[in-house]
PDB file of C-alpha atoms and ligand atoms in Angstrom:
ATOM      1  CA  MET O 630       0.000   0.000   0.000  1.00  0.00           C
ATOM      2  CA  HIS O 631       1.182   3.519  -0.790  1.00  0.00           C
ATOM      3  CA  PRO O 632       2.024   5.262   2.491  1.00  0.00           C
ATOM      4  CA  ALA O 633      -0.425   8.108   1.721  1.00  0.00           C
ATOM      5  CA  ALA O 634      -3.295   5.633   1.506  1.00  0.00           C
ATOM      6  CA  ALA O 635      -2.702   4.629   5.113  1.00  0.00           C
ATOM      7  CA  GLY O 636      -3.587   8.126   6.402  1.00  0.00           C
ATOM      8  CA  PRO O 637      -1.245  10.682   7.960  1.00  0.00           C
ATOM      9  CA  THR O 638       2.464  10.167   7.395  1.00  0.00           C
ATOM     10  CA  GLY O 639       4.594   8.871  10.231  1.00  0.00           C
ATOM     11  CA  THR O 640       5.665  12.351  11.241  1.00  0.00           C
ATOM     12  CA  ARG O 641       2.149  13.762  11.067  1.00  0.00           C
ATOM     13  CA  ARG O 642       0.754  10.745  12.896  1.00  0.00           C
ATOM     14  CA  SER O 643       3.224  11.147  15.713  1.00  0.00           C
ATOM     15  CA  LEU O 644       2.486  14.892  15.874  1.00  0.00           C
ATOM     16  CA  LEU O 645      -1.223  14.118  16.180  1.00  0.00           C
ATOM     17  CA  ALA O 646      -0.532  11.502  18.836  1.00  0.00           C
ATOM     18  CA  MET O 647       1.599  13.928  20.819  1.00  0.00           C
ATOM     19  CA  SER O 648      -0.654  16.978  20.507  1.00  0.00           C
ATOM     20  CA  ASN O 649      -3.490  15.598  22.617  1.00  0.00           C
ATOM     21  CA  ARG O 650      -1.452  13.733  25.201  1.00  0.00           C
ATOM     22  CA  THR O 651      -3.561  13.434  28.310  1.00  0.00           C
ATOM     23  CA  ALA O 652      -2.436  13.305  31.923  1.00  0.00           C
ATOM     24  CA  VAL O 653      -4.873  12.414  34.705  1.00  0.00           C
ATOM     25  CA  ILE O 654      -3.874  13.701  38.130  1.00  0.00           C
ATOM     26  CA  SER O 655      -5.598  12.579  41.327  1.00  0.00           C
ATOM     27  CA  GLY O 656      -5.663  14.891  44.336  1.00  0.00           C
ATOM     28  CA  ALA O 657      -5.206  17.918  42.075  1.00  0.00           C
ATOM     29  CA  SER O 658      -7.133  20.253  44.379  1.00  0.00           C
ATOM     30  CA  SER O 659      -4.086  21.195  46.477  1.00  0.00           C
ATOM     31  CA  GLY O 660      -0.373  20.776  47.157  1.00  0.00           C
ATOM     32  CA  ILE O 661       1.676  18.395  45.028  1.00  0.00           C
ATOM     33  CA  GLY O 662      -1.260  17.389  42.803  1.00  0.00           C
ATOM     34  CA  ALA O 663      -2.132  20.974  41.865  1.00  0.00           C
ATOM     35  CA  ALA O 664       1.531  21.840  41.229  1.00  0.00           C
ATOM     36  CA  THR O 665       1.935  18.700  39.088  1.00  0.00           C
ATOM     37  CA  ALA O 666      -1.133  19.587  37.044  1.00  0.00           C
ATOM     38  CA  ARG O 667       0.360  22.985  36.370  1.00  0.00           C
ATOM     39  CA  ARG O 668       3.766  21.554  35.406  1.00  0.00           C
ATOM     40  CA  LEU O 669       2.328  18.930  33.071  1.00  0.00           C
ATOM     41  CA  ALA O 670       0.037  21.522  31.457  1.00  0.00           C
ATOM     42  CA  GLU O 671       3.098  23.692  30.863  1.00  0.00           C
ATOM     43  CA  ALA O 672       4.835  20.650  29.361  1.00  0.00           C
ATOM     44  CA  GLY O 673       2.034  20.455  26.770  1.00  0.00           C
ATOM     45  CA  TYR O 674      -0.274  17.832  28.261  1.00  0.00           C
ATOM     46  CA  ARG O 675      -4.028  18.153  28.338  1.00  0.00           C
ATOM     47  CA  VAL O 676      -4.515  17.775  32.077  1.00  0.00           C
ATOM     48  CA  VAL O 677      -7.525  16.087  33.672  1.00  0.00           C
ATOM     49  CA  LEU O 678      -7.786  17.228  37.276  1.00  0.00           C
ATOM     50  CA  THR O 679      -9.551  15.049  39.817  1.00  0.00           C
ATOM     51  CA  ALA O 680     -10.276  15.426  43.539  1.00  0.00           C
ATOM     52  CA  ARG O 681     -13.316  15.493  45.783  1.00  0.00           C
ATOM     53  CA  ARG O 682     -13.436  19.308  46.054  1.00  0.00           C
ATOM     54  CA  LYS O 683     -14.816  20.223  42.661  1.00  0.00           C
ATOM     55  CA  ASP O 684     -14.739  24.005  43.262  1.00  0.00           C
ATOM     56  CA  ARG O 685     -10.957  23.862  43.710  1.00  0.00           C
ATOM     57  CA  ILE O 686     -10.194  21.856  40.587  1.00  0.00           C
ATOM     58  CA  ASP O 687     -12.700  23.904  38.574  1.00  0.00           C
ATOM     59  CA  ALA O 688     -10.812  27.048  39.576  1.00  0.00           C
ATOM     60  CA  LEU O 689      -7.429  25.548  38.673  1.00  0.00           C
ATOM     61  CA  ALA O 690      -8.741  24.218  35.358  1.00  0.00           C
ATOM     62  CA  ALA O 691     -10.151  27.667  34.538  1.00  0.00           C
ATOM     63  CA  GLU O 692      -6.843  29.297  35.444  1.00  0.00           C
ATOM     64  CA  LEU O 693      -4.862  26.890  33.260  1.00  0.00           C
ATOM     65  CA  THR O 694      -7.320  27.249  30.385  1.00  0.00           C
ATOM     66  CA  GLY O 695      -7.048  31.037  30.682  1.00  0.00           C
ATOM     67  CA  GLU O 696      -3.300  30.672  30.223  1.00  0.00           C
ATOM     68  CA  GLY O 697      -3.869  28.780  26.971  1.00  0.00           C
ATOM     69  CA  HIS O 698      -3.464  25.240  28.345  1.00  0.00           C
ATOM     70  CA  SER O 699      -5.905  22.391  27.944  1.00  0.00           C
ATOM     71  CA  ALA O 700      -7.446  21.448  31.296  1.00  0.00           C
ATOM     72  CA  GLU O 701     -10.644  19.956  32.656  1.00  0.00           C
ATOM     73  CA  ALA O 702     -11.918  18.990  36.109  1.00  0.00           C
ATOM     74  CA  HIS O 703     -13.848  15.943  37.329  1.00  0.00           C
ATOM     75  CA  ALA O 704     -14.999  15.409  40.913  1.00  0.00           C
ATOM     76  CA  LEU O 705     -13.734  12.022  42.036  1.00  0.00           C
ATOM     77  CA  ASP O 706     -13.287  10.132  45.279  1.00  0.00           C
ATOM     78  CA  VAL O 707     -10.626   7.519  44.506  1.00  0.00           C
ATOM     79  CA  THR O 708     -11.992   5.185  47.185  1.00  0.00           C
ATOM     80  CA  ASP O 709     -15.325   4.933  45.314  1.00  0.00           C
ATOM     81  CA  ARG O 710     -14.836   2.176  42.741  1.00  0.00           C
ATOM     82  CA  ALA O 711     -18.082   2.810  40.865  1.00  0.00           C
ATOM     83  CA  ALA O 712     -17.215   6.502  40.504  1.00  0.00           C
ATOM     84  CA  VAL O 713     -13.693   5.675  39.317  1.00  0.00           C
ATOM     85  CA  ASP O 714     -15.041   3.251  36.709  1.00  0.00           C
ATOM     86  CA  ALA O 715     -17.584   5.808  35.473  1.00  0.00           C
ATOM     87  CA  PHE O 716     -14.849   8.439  35.249  1.00  0.00           C
ATOM     88  CA  ALA O 717     -12.587   6.105  33.266  1.00  0.00           C
ATOM     89  CA  ALA O 718     -15.415   5.127  30.920  1.00  0.00           C
ATOM     90  CA  GLY O 719     -15.970   8.792  30.055  1.00  0.00           C
ATOM     91  CA  LEU O 720     -12.339   9.451  29.211  1.00  0.00           C
ATOM     92  CA  ASP O 721     -11.326   9.251  25.549  1.00  0.00           C
ATOM     93  CA  ARG O 722      -7.630   8.901  26.189  1.00  0.00           C
ATOM     94  CA  CYS O 723      -5.029   8.589  28.945  1.00  0.00           C
ATOM     95  CA  ASP O 724      -1.262   8.661  28.431  1.00  0.00           C
ATOM     96  CA  VAL O 725      -0.146   9.467  31.965  1.00  0.00           C
ATOM     97  CA  LEU O 726      -1.772   8.720  35.312  1.00  0.00           C
ATOM     98  CA  VAL O 727      -0.400  10.466  38.390  1.00  0.00           C
ATOM     99  CA  ASN O 728      -1.694   8.686  41.499  1.00  0.00           C
ATOM    100  CA  ASN O 729      -1.158  11.513  43.966  1.00  0.00           C
ATOM    101  CA  ALA O 730      -4.310  11.514  46.138  1.00  0.00           C
ATOM    102  CA  GLY O 731      -3.395  10.404  49.625  1.00  0.00           C
ATOM    103  CA  GLY O 732      -2.370  11.521  53.037  1.00  0.00           C
ATOM    104  CA  ALA O 733      -1.861  10.781  56.707  1.00  0.00           C
ATOM    105  CA  LEU O 734      -4.187  10.755  59.710  1.00  0.00           C
ATOM    106  CA  GLY O 735      -2.723  11.105  63.178  1.00  0.00           C
ATOM    107  CA  THR O 736       0.614  10.232  64.773  1.00  0.00           C
ATOM    108  CA  ASP O 737      -0.660   7.856  67.412  1.00  0.00           C
ATOM    109  CA  PRO O 738       1.556   4.965  68.462  1.00  0.00           C
ATOM    110  CA  VAL O 739       0.648   1.438  67.422  1.00  0.00           C
ATOM    111  CA  ALA O 740      -0.448   0.715  71.006  1.00  0.00           C
ATOM    112  CA  THR O 741      -3.291   3.246  70.908  1.00  0.00           C
ATOM    113  CA  ALA O 742      -3.947   4.228  67.272  1.00  0.00           C
ATOM    114  CA  ASP O 743      -7.519   4.094  66.035  1.00  0.00           C
ATOM    115  CA  PRO O 744      -7.936   1.192  63.582  1.00  0.00           C
ATOM    116  CA  ALA O 745     -10.453   3.358  61.669  1.00  0.00           C
ATOM    117  CA  ASP O 746      -7.648   5.821  60.841  1.00  0.00           C
ATOM    118  CA  TRP O 747      -5.456   2.977  59.570  1.00  0.00           C
ATOM    119  CA  ARG O 748      -8.301   1.728  57.377  1.00  0.00           C
ATOM    120  CA  ARG O 749      -8.912   5.185  55.918  1.00  0.00           C
ATOM    121  CA  MET O 750      -5.214   5.640  55.154  1.00  0.00           C
ATOM    122  CA  TYR O 751      -5.044   2.235  53.470  1.00  0.00           C
ATOM    123  CA  GLU O 752      -8.211   3.020  51.515  1.00  0.00           C
ATOM    124  CA  VAL O 753      -6.908   6.241  49.987  1.00  0.00           C
ATOM    125  CA  ASN O 754      -3.165   5.514  49.685  1.00  0.00           C
ATOM    126  CA  VAL O 755      -3.417   1.925  48.430  1.00  0.00           C
ATOM    127  CA  ILE O 756      -6.942   0.995  47.311  1.00  0.00           C
ATOM    128  CA  GLY O 757      -7.379   4.411  45.680  1.00  0.00           C
ATOM    129  CA  VAL O 758      -4.225   3.842  43.632  1.00  0.00           C
ATOM    130  CA  LEU O 759      -5.424   0.336  42.797  1.00  0.00           C
ATOM    131  CA  HIS O 760      -8.830   1.608  41.641  1.00  0.00           C
ATOM    132  CA  LEU O 761      -7.539   4.324  39.318  1.00  0.00           C
ATOM    133  CA  THR O 762      -4.703   2.213  37.954  1.00  0.00           C
ATOM    134  CA  GLN O 763      -6.955  -0.755  37.166  1.00  0.00           C
ATOM    135  CA  ALA O 764      -9.587   1.481  35.572  1.00  0.00           C
ATOM    136  CA  LEU O 765      -7.128   3.382  33.363  1.00  0.00           C
ATOM    137  CA  LEU O 766      -4.664   0.627  32.492  1.00  0.00           C
ATOM    138  CA  PRO O 767      -6.451  -0.331  29.248  1.00  0.00           C
ATOM    139  CA  ALA O 768      -6.265   3.301  28.048  1.00  0.00           C
ATOM    140  CA  LEU O 769      -2.650   3.639  29.187  1.00  0.00           C
ATOM    141  CA  THR O 770      -1.718   0.482  27.290  1.00  0.00           C
ATOM    142  CA  ARG O 771      -3.388   1.892  24.144  1.00  0.00           C
ATOM    143  CA  SER O 772      -1.659   5.288  24.513  1.00  0.00           C
ATOM    144  CA  PRO O 773      -1.389   6.624  20.938  1.00  0.00           C
ATOM    145  CA  SER O 774       1.879   8.316  21.795  1.00  0.00           C
ATOM    146  CA  GLY O 775       3.232   5.008  23.101  1.00  0.00           C
ATOM    147  CA  GLU O 776       4.127   6.551  26.415  1.00  0.00           C
ATOM    148  CA  GLY O 777       1.673   5.006  28.860  1.00  0.00           C
ATOM    149  CA  THR O 778       2.942   6.000  32.301  1.00  0.00           C
ATOM    150  CA  VAL O 779       1.711   5.238  35.798  1.00  0.00           C
ATOM    151  CA  VAL O 780       3.150   7.463  38.519  1.00  0.00           C
ATOM    152  CA  VAL O 781       2.652   6.522  42.158  1.00  0.00           C
ATOM    153  CA  VAL O 782       3.367   9.286  44.657  1.00  0.00           C
ATOM    154  CA  SER O 783       4.362   7.238  47.693  1.00  0.00           C
ATOM    155  CA  SER O 784       6.633   8.759  50.341  1.00  0.00           C
ATOM    156  CA  THR O 785       9.855   8.143  52.190  1.00  0.00           C
ATOM    157  CA  ALA O 786       7.331   6.671  54.664  1.00  0.00           C
ATOM    158  CA  GLY O 787       7.047   3.874  52.092  1.00  0.00           C
ATOM    159  CA  HIS O 788      10.698   3.014  52.644  1.00  0.00           C
ATOM    160  CA  GLY O 789      11.335   3.352  56.374  1.00  0.00           C
ATOM    161  CA  THR O 790       9.387   3.843  59.534  1.00  0.00           C
ATOM    162  CA  TYR O 791       9.311   6.311  62.399  1.00  0.00           C
ATOM    163  CA  GLU O 792       7.609   6.429  65.786  1.00  0.00           C
ATOM    164  CA  GLY O 793       4.014   7.514  65.502  1.00  0.00           C
ATOM    165  CA  GLY O 794       4.021   6.886  61.764  1.00  0.00           C
ATOM    166  CA  GLY O 795       2.694   3.298  61.861  1.00  0.00           C
ATOM    167  CA  GLY O 796      -0.579   3.593  59.939  1.00  0.00           C
ATOM    168  CA  TYR O 797       0.743   5.989  57.299  1.00  0.00           C
ATOM    169  CA  VAL O 798       4.008   4.060  56.959  1.00  0.00           C
ATOM    170  CA  ALA O 799       2.113   0.797  56.523  1.00  0.00           C
ATOM    171  CA  ALA O 800      -0.128   2.354  53.869  1.00  0.00           C
ATOM    172  CA  LYS O 801       2.750   3.964  51.956  1.00  0.00           C
ATOM    173  CA  HIS O 802       4.673   0.677  52.041  1.00  0.00           C
ATOM    174  CA  GLY O 803       1.535  -0.654  50.361  1.00  0.00           C
ATOM    175  CA  SER O 804       1.732   2.024  47.637  1.00  0.00           C
ATOM    176  CA  HIS O 805       5.409   1.172  47.118  1.00  0.00           C
ATOM    177  CA  VAL O 806       4.729  -2.558  46.811  1.00  0.00           C
ATOM    178  CA  LEU O 807       1.846  -1.904  44.427  1.00  0.00           C
ATOM    179  CA  ALA O 808       4.200   0.072  42.156  1.00  0.00           C
ATOM    180  CA  GLU O 809       6.964  -2.554  42.319  1.00  0.00           C
ATOM    181  CA  THR O 810       4.590  -5.430  41.616  1.00  0.00           C
ATOM    182  CA  LEU O 811       2.869  -3.621  38.763  1.00  0.00           C
ATOM    183  CA  ARG O 812       6.233  -2.891  37.118  1.00  0.00           C
ATOM    184  CA  LEU O 813       7.089  -6.593  37.189  1.00  0.00           C
ATOM    185  CA  GLU O 814       3.688  -7.578  35.842  1.00  0.00           C
ATOM    186  CA  LEU O 815       3.727  -5.032  32.993  1.00  0.00           C
ATOM    187  CA  CYS O 816       7.249  -5.861  31.836  1.00  0.00           C
ATOM    188  CA  GLY O 817       6.950  -6.227  28.050  1.00  0.00           C
ATOM    189  CA  ASP O 818       3.889  -3.950  27.811  1.00  0.00           C
ATOM    190  CA  PRO O 819       4.234  -0.323  26.645  1.00  0.00           C
ATOM    191  CA  VAL O 820       3.559   1.120  30.102  1.00  0.00           C
ATOM    192  CA  ARG O 821       6.149   2.278  32.594  1.00  0.00           C
ATOM    193  CA  VAL O 822       5.676   2.512  36.331  1.00  0.00           C
ATOM    194  CA  ILE O 823       7.367   5.325  38.226  1.00  0.00           C
ATOM    195  CA  GLU O 824       7.396   5.794  41.984  1.00  0.00           C
ATOM    196  CA  ILE O 825       8.125   9.198  43.480  1.00  0.00           C
ATOM    197  CA  ALA O 826       8.951   9.081  47.196  1.00  0.00           C
ATOM    198  CA  PRO O 827       9.141  12.566  48.714  1.00  0.00           C
ATOM    199  CA  GLY O 828      10.409  13.348  52.197  1.00  0.00           C
ATOM    200  CA  MET O 829       9.309  16.487  54.004  1.00  0.00           C
ATOM    201  CA  VAL O 830       7.221  18.721  51.745  1.00  0.00           C
ATOM    202  CA  LYS O 831       5.644  21.867  53.126  1.00  0.00           C
ATOM    203  CA  THR O 832       2.207  21.959  51.575  1.00  0.00           C
ATOM    204  CA  ASP O 833      -0.804  23.866  52.856  1.00  0.00           C
ATOM    205  CA  GLU O 834      -2.875  20.893  53.889  1.00  0.00           C
ATOM    206  CA  PHE O 835      -0.871  17.679  54.420  1.00  0.00           C
ATOM    207  CA  ALA O 836       0.064  18.284  58.087  1.00  0.00           C
ATOM    208  CA  LEU O 837      -3.202  20.113  58.770  1.00  0.00           C
ATOM    209  CA  THR O 838      -5.131  17.042  57.639  1.00  0.00           C
ATOM    210  CA  ARG O 839      -2.839  14.784  59.658  1.00  0.00           C
ATOM    211  CA  PHE O 840      -3.516  16.793  62.821  1.00  0.00           C
ATOM    212  CA  ARG O 841      -7.230  17.184  62.026  1.00  0.00           C
ATOM    213  CA  GLY O 842      -7.132  20.955  61.574  1.00  0.00           C
ATOM    214  CA  ASP O 843      -4.792  21.775  64.497  1.00  0.00           C
ATOM    215  CA  ALA O 844      -2.694  24.508  62.817  1.00  0.00           C
ATOM    216  CA  ALA O 845      -0.219  24.845  65.725  1.00  0.00           C
ATOM    217  CA  ARG O 846       0.671  21.118  65.656  1.00  0.00           C
ATOM    218  CA  ALA O 847       0.863  21.200  61.872  1.00  0.00           C
ATOM    219  CA  ALA O 848       3.275  24.157  61.957  1.00  0.00           C
ATOM    220  CA  LYS O 849       5.581  22.268  64.369  1.00  0.00           C
ATOM    221  CA  VAL O 850       6.345  19.698  61.664  1.00  0.00           C
ATOM    222  CA  TYR O 851       8.279  22.327  59.714  1.00  0.00           C
ATOM    223  CA  GLU O 852       9.524  24.393  62.682  1.00  0.00           C
ATOM    224  CA  GLY O 853      13.133  25.535  62.232  1.00  0.00           C
ATOM    225  CA  VAL O 854      13.534  23.753  58.901  1.00  0.00           C
ATOM    226  CA  ALA O 855      14.958  26.464  56.680  1.00  0.00           C
ATOM    227  CA  GLU O 856      13.890  24.982  53.381  1.00  0.00           C
ATOM    228  CA  PRO O 857      11.505  22.056  53.326  1.00  0.00           C
ATOM    229  CA  LEU O 858      10.607  20.850  49.834  1.00  0.00           C
ATOM    230  CA  THR O 859       7.747  22.685  48.140  1.00  0.00           C
ATOM    231  CA  ALA O 860       4.935  21.186  46.100  1.00  0.00           C
ATOM    232  CA  GLU O 861       6.663  22.677  43.041  1.00  0.00           C
ATOM    233  CA  ASP O 862       9.903  20.819  43.846  1.00  0.00           C
ATOM    234  CA  VAL O 863       8.056  17.502  43.806  1.00  0.00           C
ATOM    235  CA  ALA O 864       6.044  18.444  40.713  1.00  0.00           C
ATOM    236  CA  ASP O 865       9.353  19.187  39.026  1.00  0.00           C
ATOM    237  CA  THR O 866      10.645  15.663  39.733  1.00  0.00           C
ATOM    238  CA  ILE O 867       7.374  14.128  38.539  1.00  0.00           C
ATOM    239  CA  ALA O 868       7.430  16.157  35.319  1.00  0.00           C
ATOM    240  CA  TRP O 869      11.082  15.236  34.735  1.00  0.00           C
ATOM    241  CA  THR O 870      10.440  11.497  35.030  1.00  0.00           C
ATOM    242  CA  VAL O 871       7.287  11.643  32.896  1.00  0.00           C
ATOM    243  CA  THR O 872       8.946  13.635  30.108  1.00  0.00           C
ATOM    244  CA  ARG O 873      11.895  11.211  29.667  1.00  0.00           C
ATOM    245  CA  PRO O 874      11.668   9.185  26.443  1.00  0.00           C
ATOM    246  CA  PRO O 875       9.146   6.344  26.850  1.00  0.00           C
ATOM    247  CA  HIS O 876      11.834   3.640  27.019  1.00  0.00           C
ATOM    248  CA  VAL O 877      13.367   5.310  30.101  1.00  0.00           C
ATOM    249  CA  ASN O 878      11.709   4.089  33.306  1.00  0.00           C
ATOM    250  CA  VAL O 879      12.747   5.922  36.450  1.00  0.00           C
ATOM    251  CA  ASP O 880      11.698   3.145  38.836  1.00  0.00           C
ATOM    252  CA  LEU O 881      12.010   5.098  42.054  1.00  0.00           C
ATOM    253  CA  LEU O 882      12.953   8.668  42.806  1.00  0.00           C
ATOM    254  CA  VAL O 883      13.510   9.577  46.463  1.00  0.00           C
ATOM    255  CA  VAL O 884      13.575  13.321  47.029  1.00  0.00           C
ATOM    256  CA  ARG O 885      14.124  15.069  50.351  1.00  0.00           C
ATOM    257  CA  PRO O 886      15.087  18.569  51.443  1.00  0.00           C
ATOM    258  CA  ARG O 887      18.809  18.960  52.147  1.00  0.00           C
ATOM    259  CA  ALA O 888      17.941  19.471  55.816  1.00  0.00           C
ATOM    260  CA  GLN O 889      16.429  15.985  56.097  1.00  0.00           C
ATOM    261  CA  ALA O 890      18.887  13.088  56.023  1.00  0.00           C
ATOM    262  CA  SER O 891      16.341  10.425  56.988  1.00  0.00           C
ATOM    263  CA  ASN O 892      12.778  10.159  58.255  1.00  0.00           C
ATOM    264  CA  THR O 893      14.089  10.769  61.765  1.00  0.00           C
ATOM    265  CA  LYS O 894      17.081  13.058  61.204  1.00  0.00           C
ATOM    266  CA  VAL O 895      16.076  16.626  60.401  1.00  0.00           C
ATOM    267  CA  HIS O 896      18.260  19.691  60.864  1.00  0.00           C
ATOM    268  CA  ARG O 897      16.326  22.443  62.629  1.00  0.00           C
ATOM    269  CA  GLU O 898      17.720  25.928  63.141  1.00  0.00           C
ATOM    270  CA  ARG O 899      17.142  27.331  66.613  1.00  0.00           C
TER     271      ARG O 899
HETATM  272  N1  NAP R2123       3.511  16.804  52.169  1.00  0.00           N
HETATM  273  C1  NAP R2123       4.386  15.860  52.443  1.00  0.00           C
HETATM  274  O1  NAP R2123       5.268  16.032  53.308  1.00  0.00           O
HETATM  275  C2  NAP R2123       4.373  14.570  51.668  1.00  0.00           C
HETATM  276  C3  NAP R2123       5.528  13.773  51.734  1.00  0.00           C
HETATM  277  C4  NAP R2123       5.552  12.561  51.049  1.00  0.00           C
HETATM  278  C5  NAP R2123       4.444  12.154  50.331  1.00  0.00           C
HETATM  279  N2  NAP R2123       3.328  12.926  50.295  1.00  0.00           N
HETATM  280  C6  NAP R2123       2.189  12.415  49.529  1.00  0.00           C
HETATM  281  O2  NAP R2123       1.971  13.278  48.429  1.00  0.00           O
HETATM  282  C7  NAP R2123       0.578  13.281  48.087  1.00  0.00           C
HETATM  283  C8  NAP R2123       0.075  14.714  48.072  1.00  0.00           C
HETATM  284  O3  NAP R2123       0.333  15.291  49.344  1.00  0.00           O
HETATM  285  P1  NAP R2123       0.216  16.862  49.618  1.00  0.00           P
HETATM  286  O4  NAP R2123       1.305  17.237  50.531  1.00  0.00           O
HETATM  287  O5  NAP R2123       0.040  17.613  48.343  1.00  0.00           O
HETATM  288  O6  NAP R2123      -1.110  16.863  50.494  1.00  0.00           O
HETATM  289  P2  NAP R2123      -2.524  17.595  50.346  1.00  0.00           P
HETATM  290  O7  NAP R2123      -2.338  19.011  49.954  1.00  0.00           O
HETATM  291  O8  NAP R2123      -3.268  17.274  51.605  1.00  0.00           O
HETATM  292  O9  NAP R2123      -3.188  16.857  49.113  1.00  0.00           O
HETATM  293  C9  NAP R2123      -3.872  15.649  49.200  1.00  0.00           C
HETATM  294  C10 NAP R2123      -4.772  15.568  47.991  1.00  0.00           C
HETATM  295  O10 NAP R2123      -5.410  14.289  47.986  1.00  0.00           O
HETATM  296  C11 NAP R2123      -6.782  14.492  47.729  1.00  0.00           C
HETATM  297  N3  NAP R2123      -7.543  13.410  48.330  1.00  0.00           N
HETATM  298  C12 NAP R2123      -7.541  12.998  49.620  1.00  0.00           C
HETATM  299  N4  NAP R2123      -8.400  11.983  49.779  1.00  0.00           N
HETATM  300  C13 NAP R2123      -8.962  11.754  48.558  1.00  0.00           C
HETATM  301  C14 NAP R2123      -9.919  10.845  48.060  1.00  0.00           C
HETATM  302  N5  NAP R2123     -10.516   9.933  48.864  1.00  0.00           N
HETATM  303  N6  NAP R2123     -10.245  10.886  46.738  1.00  0.00           N
HETATM  304  C15 NAP R2123      -9.665  11.789  45.937  1.00  0.00           C
HETATM  305  N7  NAP R2123      -8.753  12.675  46.328  1.00  0.00           N
HETATM  306  C16 NAP R2123      -8.415  12.660  47.636  1.00  0.00           C
HETATM  307  C17 NAP R2123      -7.125  15.852  48.303  1.00  0.00           C
HETATM  308  O11 NAP R2123      -8.203  16.446  47.597  1.00  0.00           O
HETATM  309  P3  NAP R2123      -9.724  16.505  48.080  1.00  0.00           P
HETATM  310  O12 NAP R2123      -9.711  16.684  49.569  1.00  0.00           O
HETATM  311  O13 NAP R2123     -10.269  17.683  47.337  1.00  0.00           O
HETATM  312  O14 NAP R2123     -10.327  15.215  47.628  1.00  0.00           O
HETATM  313  C18 NAP R2123      -5.853  16.624  47.988  1.00  0.00           C
HETATM  314  O15 NAP R2123      -5.927  17.208  46.708  1.00  0.00           O
HETATM  315  C19 NAP R2123      -0.107  12.373  49.116  1.00  0.00           C
HETATM  316  O16 NAP R2123      -0.229  11.074  48.578  1.00  0.00           O
HETATM  317  C20 NAP R2123       0.869  12.363  50.280  1.00  0.00           C
HETATM  318  O17 NAP R2123       0.745  11.218  51.085  1.00  0.00           O
HETATM  319  C21 NAP R2123       3.275  14.138  50.940  1.00  0.00           C
END
């Protein structure tokens, strides 16, 4: 067959495939998710913002659209399987999935922690990732640009523990294992699996959520730390891994502020 009869030429086909590249970001209503949405929009992706707070993602989508980017917002609770499936069914394309929705609840020791908190952390940090990944894997595998990418935002809590961290650490170890297992299982398929494990990131809500709205306790987390990571720092690492050529799989990227040498060793200025 003459090449022209087969439709657009190779170059044009790849331009078409690249022009509408779509990145879905969970937890895009604040912090790392919002910053990642912005970075990927700037990198030329059509960004699909999801979170439970629709007003927030609507505002960010409008802002990005106003700047000439392609962005849309869908309310989504990642722990609700039916909602995740309906969301995935309505999506025409997905090249990149950033599983960012998550968080911590409390710092109670194992001896006294509320099992309900542990369940909620497992639900959002592990089952939520499982839901979205399962629902979007067919689309990621069919990615017209051939760059199907699953990003899992775990944590350094997924790689080592600390006192009072039990429930969150257990859940983030779950996110880490999900990413590692998925990478093994997809070997040979055109989908890469990237895990980003941040250390201390000063975002508006992470510590506030952990301490159930207690702003003074939340502020203590970052007290004396000259330069914790910002949401933009983490978004930068995510965008860097995602924009490598599709054959390059950054398996795991651990990123901490210089002032944090481990989960338990943090330099604080007096
Ligand atoms: N900040 C840190 O120090 C740090 C360090 C390492 C890893 N991380 C991880 O990085 C990710 C983002 O953290 P962040 O600091 O940006 O915290 P954040 O500002 O509290 O963001 C958490 C996001 O998750 C969303 N979310 C929570 N539960 C959800 C659910 N059931 N369904 C859908 N979305 C849900 C929230 O949106 P809605 O409330 O609108 O749904 C919010 O957008 C989390 O996975 C966190 O564990 C954070």
